[in-house]
JSON list of C-alpha atoms and ligand atoms in Angstrom, two decimals:
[
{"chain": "A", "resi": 316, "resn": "UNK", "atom": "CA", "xyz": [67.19, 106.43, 135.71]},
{"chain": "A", "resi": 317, "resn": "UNK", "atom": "CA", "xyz": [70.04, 108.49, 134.09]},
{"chain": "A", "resi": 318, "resn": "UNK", "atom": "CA", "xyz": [73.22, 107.13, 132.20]},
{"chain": "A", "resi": 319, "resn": "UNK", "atom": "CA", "xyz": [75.17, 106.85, 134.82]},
{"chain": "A", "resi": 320, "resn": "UNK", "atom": "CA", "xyz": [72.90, 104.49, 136.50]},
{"chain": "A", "resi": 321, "resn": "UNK", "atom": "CA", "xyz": [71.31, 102.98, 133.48]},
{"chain": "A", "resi": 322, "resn": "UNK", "atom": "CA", "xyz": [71.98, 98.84, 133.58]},
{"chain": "A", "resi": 323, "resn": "UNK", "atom": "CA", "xyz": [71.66, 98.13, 130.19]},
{"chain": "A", "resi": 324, "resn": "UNK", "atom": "CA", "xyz": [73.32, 98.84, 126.97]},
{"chain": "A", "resi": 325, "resn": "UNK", "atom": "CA", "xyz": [69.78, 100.33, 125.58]},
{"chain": "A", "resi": 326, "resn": "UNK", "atom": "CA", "xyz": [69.28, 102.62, 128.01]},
{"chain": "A", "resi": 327, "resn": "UNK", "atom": "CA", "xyz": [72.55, 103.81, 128.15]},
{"chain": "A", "resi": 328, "resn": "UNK", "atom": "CA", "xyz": [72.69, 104.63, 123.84]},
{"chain": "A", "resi": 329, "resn": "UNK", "atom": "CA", "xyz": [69.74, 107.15, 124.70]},
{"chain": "A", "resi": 330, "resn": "UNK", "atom": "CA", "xyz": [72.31, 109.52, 125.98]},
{"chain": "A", "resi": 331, "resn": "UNK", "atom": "CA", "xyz": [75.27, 108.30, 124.83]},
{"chain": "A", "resi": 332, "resn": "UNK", "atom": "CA", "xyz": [76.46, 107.82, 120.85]},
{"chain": "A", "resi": 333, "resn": "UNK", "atom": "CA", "xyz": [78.49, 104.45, 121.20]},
{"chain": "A", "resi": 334, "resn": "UNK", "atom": "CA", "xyz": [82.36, 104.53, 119.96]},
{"chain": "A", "resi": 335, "resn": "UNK", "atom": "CA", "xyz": [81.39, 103.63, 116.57]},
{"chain": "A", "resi": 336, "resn": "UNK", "atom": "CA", "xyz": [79.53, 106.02, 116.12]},
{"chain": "A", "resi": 337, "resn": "UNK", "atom": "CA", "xyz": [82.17, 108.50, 117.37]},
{"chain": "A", "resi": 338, "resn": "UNK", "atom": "CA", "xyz": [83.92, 107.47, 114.85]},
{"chain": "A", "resi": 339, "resn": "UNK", "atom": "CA", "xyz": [81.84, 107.47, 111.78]},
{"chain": "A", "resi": 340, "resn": "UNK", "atom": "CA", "xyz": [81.77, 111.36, 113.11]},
{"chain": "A", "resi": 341, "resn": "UNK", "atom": "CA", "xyz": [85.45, 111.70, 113.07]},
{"chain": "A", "resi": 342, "resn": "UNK", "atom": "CA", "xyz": [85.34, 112.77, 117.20]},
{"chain": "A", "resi": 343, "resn": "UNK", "atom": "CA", "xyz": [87.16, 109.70, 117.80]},
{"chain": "A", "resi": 344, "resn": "UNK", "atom": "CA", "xyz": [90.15, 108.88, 115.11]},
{"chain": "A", "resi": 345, "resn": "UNK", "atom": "CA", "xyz": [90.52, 105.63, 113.83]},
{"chain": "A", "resi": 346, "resn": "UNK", "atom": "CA", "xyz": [92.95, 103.80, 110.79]},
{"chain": "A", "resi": 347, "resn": "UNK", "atom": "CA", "xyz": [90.01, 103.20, 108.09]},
{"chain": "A", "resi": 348, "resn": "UNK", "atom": "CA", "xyz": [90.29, 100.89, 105.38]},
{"chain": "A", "resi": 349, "resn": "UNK", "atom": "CA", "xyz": [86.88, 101.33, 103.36]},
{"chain": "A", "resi": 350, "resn": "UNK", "atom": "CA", "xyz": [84.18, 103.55, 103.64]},
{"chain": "A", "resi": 351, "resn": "UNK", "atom": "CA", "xyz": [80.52, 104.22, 101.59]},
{"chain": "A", "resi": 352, "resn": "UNK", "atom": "CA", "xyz": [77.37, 105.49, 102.59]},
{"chain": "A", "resi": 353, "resn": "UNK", "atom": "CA", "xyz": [76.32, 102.68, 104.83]},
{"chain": "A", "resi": 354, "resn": "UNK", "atom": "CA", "xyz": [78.89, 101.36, 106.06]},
{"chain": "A", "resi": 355, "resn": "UNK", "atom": "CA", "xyz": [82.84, 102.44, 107.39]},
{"chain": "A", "resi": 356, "resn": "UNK", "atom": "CA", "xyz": [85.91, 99.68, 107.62]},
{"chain": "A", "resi": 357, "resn": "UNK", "atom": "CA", "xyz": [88.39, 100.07, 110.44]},
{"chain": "A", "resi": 358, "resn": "UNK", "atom": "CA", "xyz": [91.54, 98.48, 111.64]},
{"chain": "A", "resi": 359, "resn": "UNK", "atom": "CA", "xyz": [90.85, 97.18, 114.90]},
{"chain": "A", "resi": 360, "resn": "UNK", "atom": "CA", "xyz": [92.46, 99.08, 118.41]},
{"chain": "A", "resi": 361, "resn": "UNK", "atom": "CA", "xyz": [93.61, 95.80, 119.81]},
{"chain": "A", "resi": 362, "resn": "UNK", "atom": "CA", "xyz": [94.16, 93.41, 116.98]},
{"chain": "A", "resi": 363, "resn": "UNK", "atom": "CA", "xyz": [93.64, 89.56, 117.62]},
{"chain": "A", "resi": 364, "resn": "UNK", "atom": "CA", "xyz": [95.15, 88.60, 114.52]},
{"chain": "A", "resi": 365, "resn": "UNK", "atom": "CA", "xyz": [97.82, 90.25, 112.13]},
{"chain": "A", "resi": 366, "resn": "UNK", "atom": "CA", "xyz": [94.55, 91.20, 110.06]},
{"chain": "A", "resi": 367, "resn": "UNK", "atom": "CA", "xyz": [92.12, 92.56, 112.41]},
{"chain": "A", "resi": 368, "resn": "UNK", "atom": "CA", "xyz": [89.44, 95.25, 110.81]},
{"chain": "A", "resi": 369, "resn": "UNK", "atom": "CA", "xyz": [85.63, 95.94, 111.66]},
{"chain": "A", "resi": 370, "resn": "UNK", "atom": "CA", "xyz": [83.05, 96.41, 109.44]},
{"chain": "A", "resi": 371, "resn": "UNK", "atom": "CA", "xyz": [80.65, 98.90, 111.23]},
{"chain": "A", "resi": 372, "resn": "UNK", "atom": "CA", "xyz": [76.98, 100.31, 109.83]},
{"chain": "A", "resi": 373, "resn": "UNK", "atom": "CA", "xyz": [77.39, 103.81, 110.53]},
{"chain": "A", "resi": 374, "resn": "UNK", "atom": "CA", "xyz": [73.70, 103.86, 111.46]},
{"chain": "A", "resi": 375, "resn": "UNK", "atom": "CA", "xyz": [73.89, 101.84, 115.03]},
{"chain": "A", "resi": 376, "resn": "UNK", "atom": "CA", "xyz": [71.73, 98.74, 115.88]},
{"chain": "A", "resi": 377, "resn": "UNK", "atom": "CA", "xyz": [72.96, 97.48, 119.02]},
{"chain": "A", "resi": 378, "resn": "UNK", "atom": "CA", "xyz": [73.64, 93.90, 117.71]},
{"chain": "A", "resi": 379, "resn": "UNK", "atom": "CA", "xyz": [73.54, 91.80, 114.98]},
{"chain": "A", "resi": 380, "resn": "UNK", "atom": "CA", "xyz": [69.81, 90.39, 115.74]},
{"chain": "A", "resi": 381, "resn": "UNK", "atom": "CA", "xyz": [68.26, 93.20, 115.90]},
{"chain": "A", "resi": 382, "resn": "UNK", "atom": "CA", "xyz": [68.64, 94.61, 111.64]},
{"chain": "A", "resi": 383, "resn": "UNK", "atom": "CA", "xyz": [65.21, 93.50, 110.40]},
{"chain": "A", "resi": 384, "resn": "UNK", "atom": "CA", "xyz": [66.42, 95.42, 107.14]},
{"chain": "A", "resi": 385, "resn": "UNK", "atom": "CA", "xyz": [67.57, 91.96, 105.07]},
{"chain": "A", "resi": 386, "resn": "UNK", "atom": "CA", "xyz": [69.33, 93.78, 102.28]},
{"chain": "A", "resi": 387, "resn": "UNK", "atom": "CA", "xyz": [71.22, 95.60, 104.68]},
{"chain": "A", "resi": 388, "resn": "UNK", "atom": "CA", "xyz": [72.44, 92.76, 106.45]},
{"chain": "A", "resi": 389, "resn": "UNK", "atom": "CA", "xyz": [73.17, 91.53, 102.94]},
{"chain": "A", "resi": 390, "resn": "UNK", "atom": "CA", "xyz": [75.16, 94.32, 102.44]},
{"chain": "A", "resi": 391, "resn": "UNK", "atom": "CA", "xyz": [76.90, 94.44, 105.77]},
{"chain": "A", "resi": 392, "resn": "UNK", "atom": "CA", "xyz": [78.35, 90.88, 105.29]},
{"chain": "A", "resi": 393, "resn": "UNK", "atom": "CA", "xyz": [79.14, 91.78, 101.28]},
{"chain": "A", "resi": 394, "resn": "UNK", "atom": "CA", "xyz": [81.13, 94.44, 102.07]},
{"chain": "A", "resi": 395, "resn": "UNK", "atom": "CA", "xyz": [82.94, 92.41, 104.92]},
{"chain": "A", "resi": 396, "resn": "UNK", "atom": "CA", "xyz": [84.12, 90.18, 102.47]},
{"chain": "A", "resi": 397, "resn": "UNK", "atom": "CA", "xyz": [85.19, 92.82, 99.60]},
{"chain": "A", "resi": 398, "resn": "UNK", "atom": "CA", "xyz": [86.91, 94.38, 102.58]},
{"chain": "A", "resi": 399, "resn": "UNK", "atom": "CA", "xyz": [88.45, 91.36, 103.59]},
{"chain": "A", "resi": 400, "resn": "UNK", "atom": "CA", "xyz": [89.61, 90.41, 100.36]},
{"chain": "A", "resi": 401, "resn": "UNK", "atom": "CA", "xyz": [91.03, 93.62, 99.98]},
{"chain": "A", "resi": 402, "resn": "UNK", "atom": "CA", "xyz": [93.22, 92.48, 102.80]},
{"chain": "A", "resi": 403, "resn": "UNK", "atom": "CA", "xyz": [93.84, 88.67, 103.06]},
{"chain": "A", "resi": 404, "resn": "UNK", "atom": "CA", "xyz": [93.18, 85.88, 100.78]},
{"chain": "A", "resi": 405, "resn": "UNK", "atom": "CA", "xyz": [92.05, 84.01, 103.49]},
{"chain": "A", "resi": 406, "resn": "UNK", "atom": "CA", "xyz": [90.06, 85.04, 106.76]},
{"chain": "A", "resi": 407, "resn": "UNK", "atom": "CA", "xyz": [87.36, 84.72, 109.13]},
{"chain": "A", "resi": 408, "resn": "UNK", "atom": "CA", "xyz": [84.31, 86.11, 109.89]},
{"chain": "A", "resi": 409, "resn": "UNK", "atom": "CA", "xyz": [83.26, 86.88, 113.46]},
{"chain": "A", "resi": 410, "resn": "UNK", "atom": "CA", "xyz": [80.12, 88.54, 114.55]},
{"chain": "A", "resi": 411, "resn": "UNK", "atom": "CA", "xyz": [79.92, 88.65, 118.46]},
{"chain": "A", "resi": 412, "resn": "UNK", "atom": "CA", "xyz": [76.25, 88.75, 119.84]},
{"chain": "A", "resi": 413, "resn": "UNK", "atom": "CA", "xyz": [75.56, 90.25, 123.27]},
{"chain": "A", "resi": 414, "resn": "UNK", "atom": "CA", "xyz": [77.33, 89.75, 126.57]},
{"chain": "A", "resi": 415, "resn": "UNK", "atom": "CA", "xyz": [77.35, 86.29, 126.47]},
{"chain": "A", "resi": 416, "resn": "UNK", "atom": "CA", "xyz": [78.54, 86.31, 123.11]},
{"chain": "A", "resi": 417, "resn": "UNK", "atom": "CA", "xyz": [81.72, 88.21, 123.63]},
{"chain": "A", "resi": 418, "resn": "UNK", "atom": "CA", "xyz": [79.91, 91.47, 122.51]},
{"chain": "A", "resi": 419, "resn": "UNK", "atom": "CA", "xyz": [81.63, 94.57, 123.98]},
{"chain": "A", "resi": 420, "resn": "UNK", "atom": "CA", "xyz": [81.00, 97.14, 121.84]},
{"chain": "A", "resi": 421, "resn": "UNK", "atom": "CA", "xyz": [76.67, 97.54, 121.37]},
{"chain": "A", "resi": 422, "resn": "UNK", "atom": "CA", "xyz": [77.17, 98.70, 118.03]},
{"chain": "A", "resi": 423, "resn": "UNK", "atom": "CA", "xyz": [77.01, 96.22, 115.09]},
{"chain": "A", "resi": 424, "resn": "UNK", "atom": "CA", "xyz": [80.21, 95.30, 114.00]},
{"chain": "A", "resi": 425, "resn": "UNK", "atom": "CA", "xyz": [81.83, 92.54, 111.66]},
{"chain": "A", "resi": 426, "resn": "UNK", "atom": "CA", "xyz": [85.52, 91.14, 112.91]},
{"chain": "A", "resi": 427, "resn": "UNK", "atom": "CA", "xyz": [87.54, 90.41, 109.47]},
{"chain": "A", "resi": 428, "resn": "UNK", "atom": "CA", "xyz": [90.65, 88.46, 111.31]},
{"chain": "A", "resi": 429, "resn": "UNK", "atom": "CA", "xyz": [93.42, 86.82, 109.09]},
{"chain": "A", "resi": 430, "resn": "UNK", "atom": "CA", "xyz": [96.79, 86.91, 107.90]},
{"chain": "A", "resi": 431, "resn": "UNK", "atom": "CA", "xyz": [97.75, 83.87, 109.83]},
{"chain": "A", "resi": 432, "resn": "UNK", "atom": "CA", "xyz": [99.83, 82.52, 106.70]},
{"chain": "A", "resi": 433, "resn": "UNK", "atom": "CA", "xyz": [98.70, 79.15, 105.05]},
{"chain": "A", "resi": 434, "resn": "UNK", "atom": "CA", "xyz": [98.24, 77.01, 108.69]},
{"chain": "A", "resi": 435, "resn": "UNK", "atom": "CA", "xyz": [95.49, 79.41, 109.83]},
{"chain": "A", "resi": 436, "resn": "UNK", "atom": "CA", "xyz": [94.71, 80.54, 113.12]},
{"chain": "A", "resi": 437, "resn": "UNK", "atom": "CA", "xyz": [95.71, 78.63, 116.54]},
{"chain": "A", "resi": 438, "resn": "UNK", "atom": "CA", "xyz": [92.24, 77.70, 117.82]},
{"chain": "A", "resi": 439, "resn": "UNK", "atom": "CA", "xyz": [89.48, 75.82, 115.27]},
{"chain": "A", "resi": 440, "resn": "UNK", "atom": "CA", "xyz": [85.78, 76.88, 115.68]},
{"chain": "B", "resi": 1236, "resn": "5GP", "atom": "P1", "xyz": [83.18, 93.15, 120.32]},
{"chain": "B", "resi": 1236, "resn": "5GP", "atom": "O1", "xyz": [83.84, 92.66, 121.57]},
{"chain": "B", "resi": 1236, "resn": "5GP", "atom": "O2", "xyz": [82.04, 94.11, 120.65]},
{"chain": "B", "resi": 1236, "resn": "5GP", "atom": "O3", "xyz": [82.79, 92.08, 119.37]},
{"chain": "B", "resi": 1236, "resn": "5GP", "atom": "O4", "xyz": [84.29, 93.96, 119.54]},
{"chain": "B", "resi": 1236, "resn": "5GP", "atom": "C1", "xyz": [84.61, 95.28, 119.83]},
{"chain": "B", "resi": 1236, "resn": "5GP", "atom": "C2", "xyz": [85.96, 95.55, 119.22]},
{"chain": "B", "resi": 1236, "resn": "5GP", "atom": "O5", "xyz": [86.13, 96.94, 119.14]},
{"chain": "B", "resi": 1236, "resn": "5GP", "atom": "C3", "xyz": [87.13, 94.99, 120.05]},
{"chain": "B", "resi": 1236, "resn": "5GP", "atom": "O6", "xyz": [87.88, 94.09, 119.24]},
{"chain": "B", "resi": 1236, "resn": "5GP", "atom": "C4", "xyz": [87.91, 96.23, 120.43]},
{"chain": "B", "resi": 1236, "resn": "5GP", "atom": "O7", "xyz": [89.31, 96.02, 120.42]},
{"chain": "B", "resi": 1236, "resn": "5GP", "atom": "C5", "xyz": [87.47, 97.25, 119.39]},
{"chain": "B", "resi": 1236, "resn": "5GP", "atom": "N1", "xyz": [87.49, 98.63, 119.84]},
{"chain": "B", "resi": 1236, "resn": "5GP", "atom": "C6", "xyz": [86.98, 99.11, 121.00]},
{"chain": "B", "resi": 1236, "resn": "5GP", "atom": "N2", "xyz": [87.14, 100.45, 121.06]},
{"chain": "B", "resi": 1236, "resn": "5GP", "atom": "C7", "xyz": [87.75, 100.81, 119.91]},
{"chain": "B", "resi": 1236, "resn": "5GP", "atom": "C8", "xyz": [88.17, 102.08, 119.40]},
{"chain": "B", "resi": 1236, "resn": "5GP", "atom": "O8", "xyz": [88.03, 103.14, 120.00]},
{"chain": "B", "resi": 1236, "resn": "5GP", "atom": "N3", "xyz": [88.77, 102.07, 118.17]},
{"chain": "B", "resi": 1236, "resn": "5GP", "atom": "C9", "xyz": [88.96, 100.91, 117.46]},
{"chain": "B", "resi": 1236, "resn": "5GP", "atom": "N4", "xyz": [89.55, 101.02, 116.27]},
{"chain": "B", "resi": 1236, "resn": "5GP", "atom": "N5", "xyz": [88.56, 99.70, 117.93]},
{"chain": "B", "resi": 1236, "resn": "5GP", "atom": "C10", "xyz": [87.97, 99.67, 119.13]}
]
């Protein structure tokens, strides 16, 4: 099998760095908001909310189930909320987890989403 037959997300991130990862290397350019070491903050390419930013490990794991480090998921969700509160007083969380989660992207990622105003978003979780 070769990456242009591969099936699955795994096989295919042999070959291929996924877009995240493209950007932590500056190939592909992207708005950030935050970056360290571990981890790089930017605004989202199709925003679903007037606040719309992902917090990405630059190391890839392909989703969120997979980090077996604990502090680092620690870390990944503490700097989603300095981020966030960097941005909104008020937001949401969302971590997608595989297709049938509404994952698209088979890089780690945390959606910050806010700046509805005081009534929030539309649709209730
Ligand atoms: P997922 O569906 O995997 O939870 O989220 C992937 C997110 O990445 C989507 O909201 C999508 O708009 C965003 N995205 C995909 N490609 C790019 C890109 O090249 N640059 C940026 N900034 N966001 C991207």
């Amino acid at each position: 099998m070769n990456a242009l037959t591969a099936s699955s997300p795994a096989v295919y991130r042999v070959v291929m760095p996924t877009i995240f990862e493209r950007v932590v290397s500056r190939e592909i350019p992207a708005e950030i908001v935050y970056e360290d070491d571990e981890f790089i903050a930017i605004k989202d390419i199709n925003p679903a909310a007037p606040v719309h930013v992902l917090v990405i490990p630059k190391v890839a794991s392909e989703r969120l189930d997979t980090i077996t480090d604990e502090a680092h998921m620690g870390r990944l969700f503490m700097t989603a909320t300095k981020v966030a509160r960097s941005l909104t007083p008020d937001y949401r969380l969302v971590v997608n987890v595989g297709p049938g989660g509404g994952q698209t992207v088979f890089h780690t990622h945390v959606h910050v989403l806010g700046g509805w105003g005081e009534d929030g978003p539309d649709g209730h979780v």
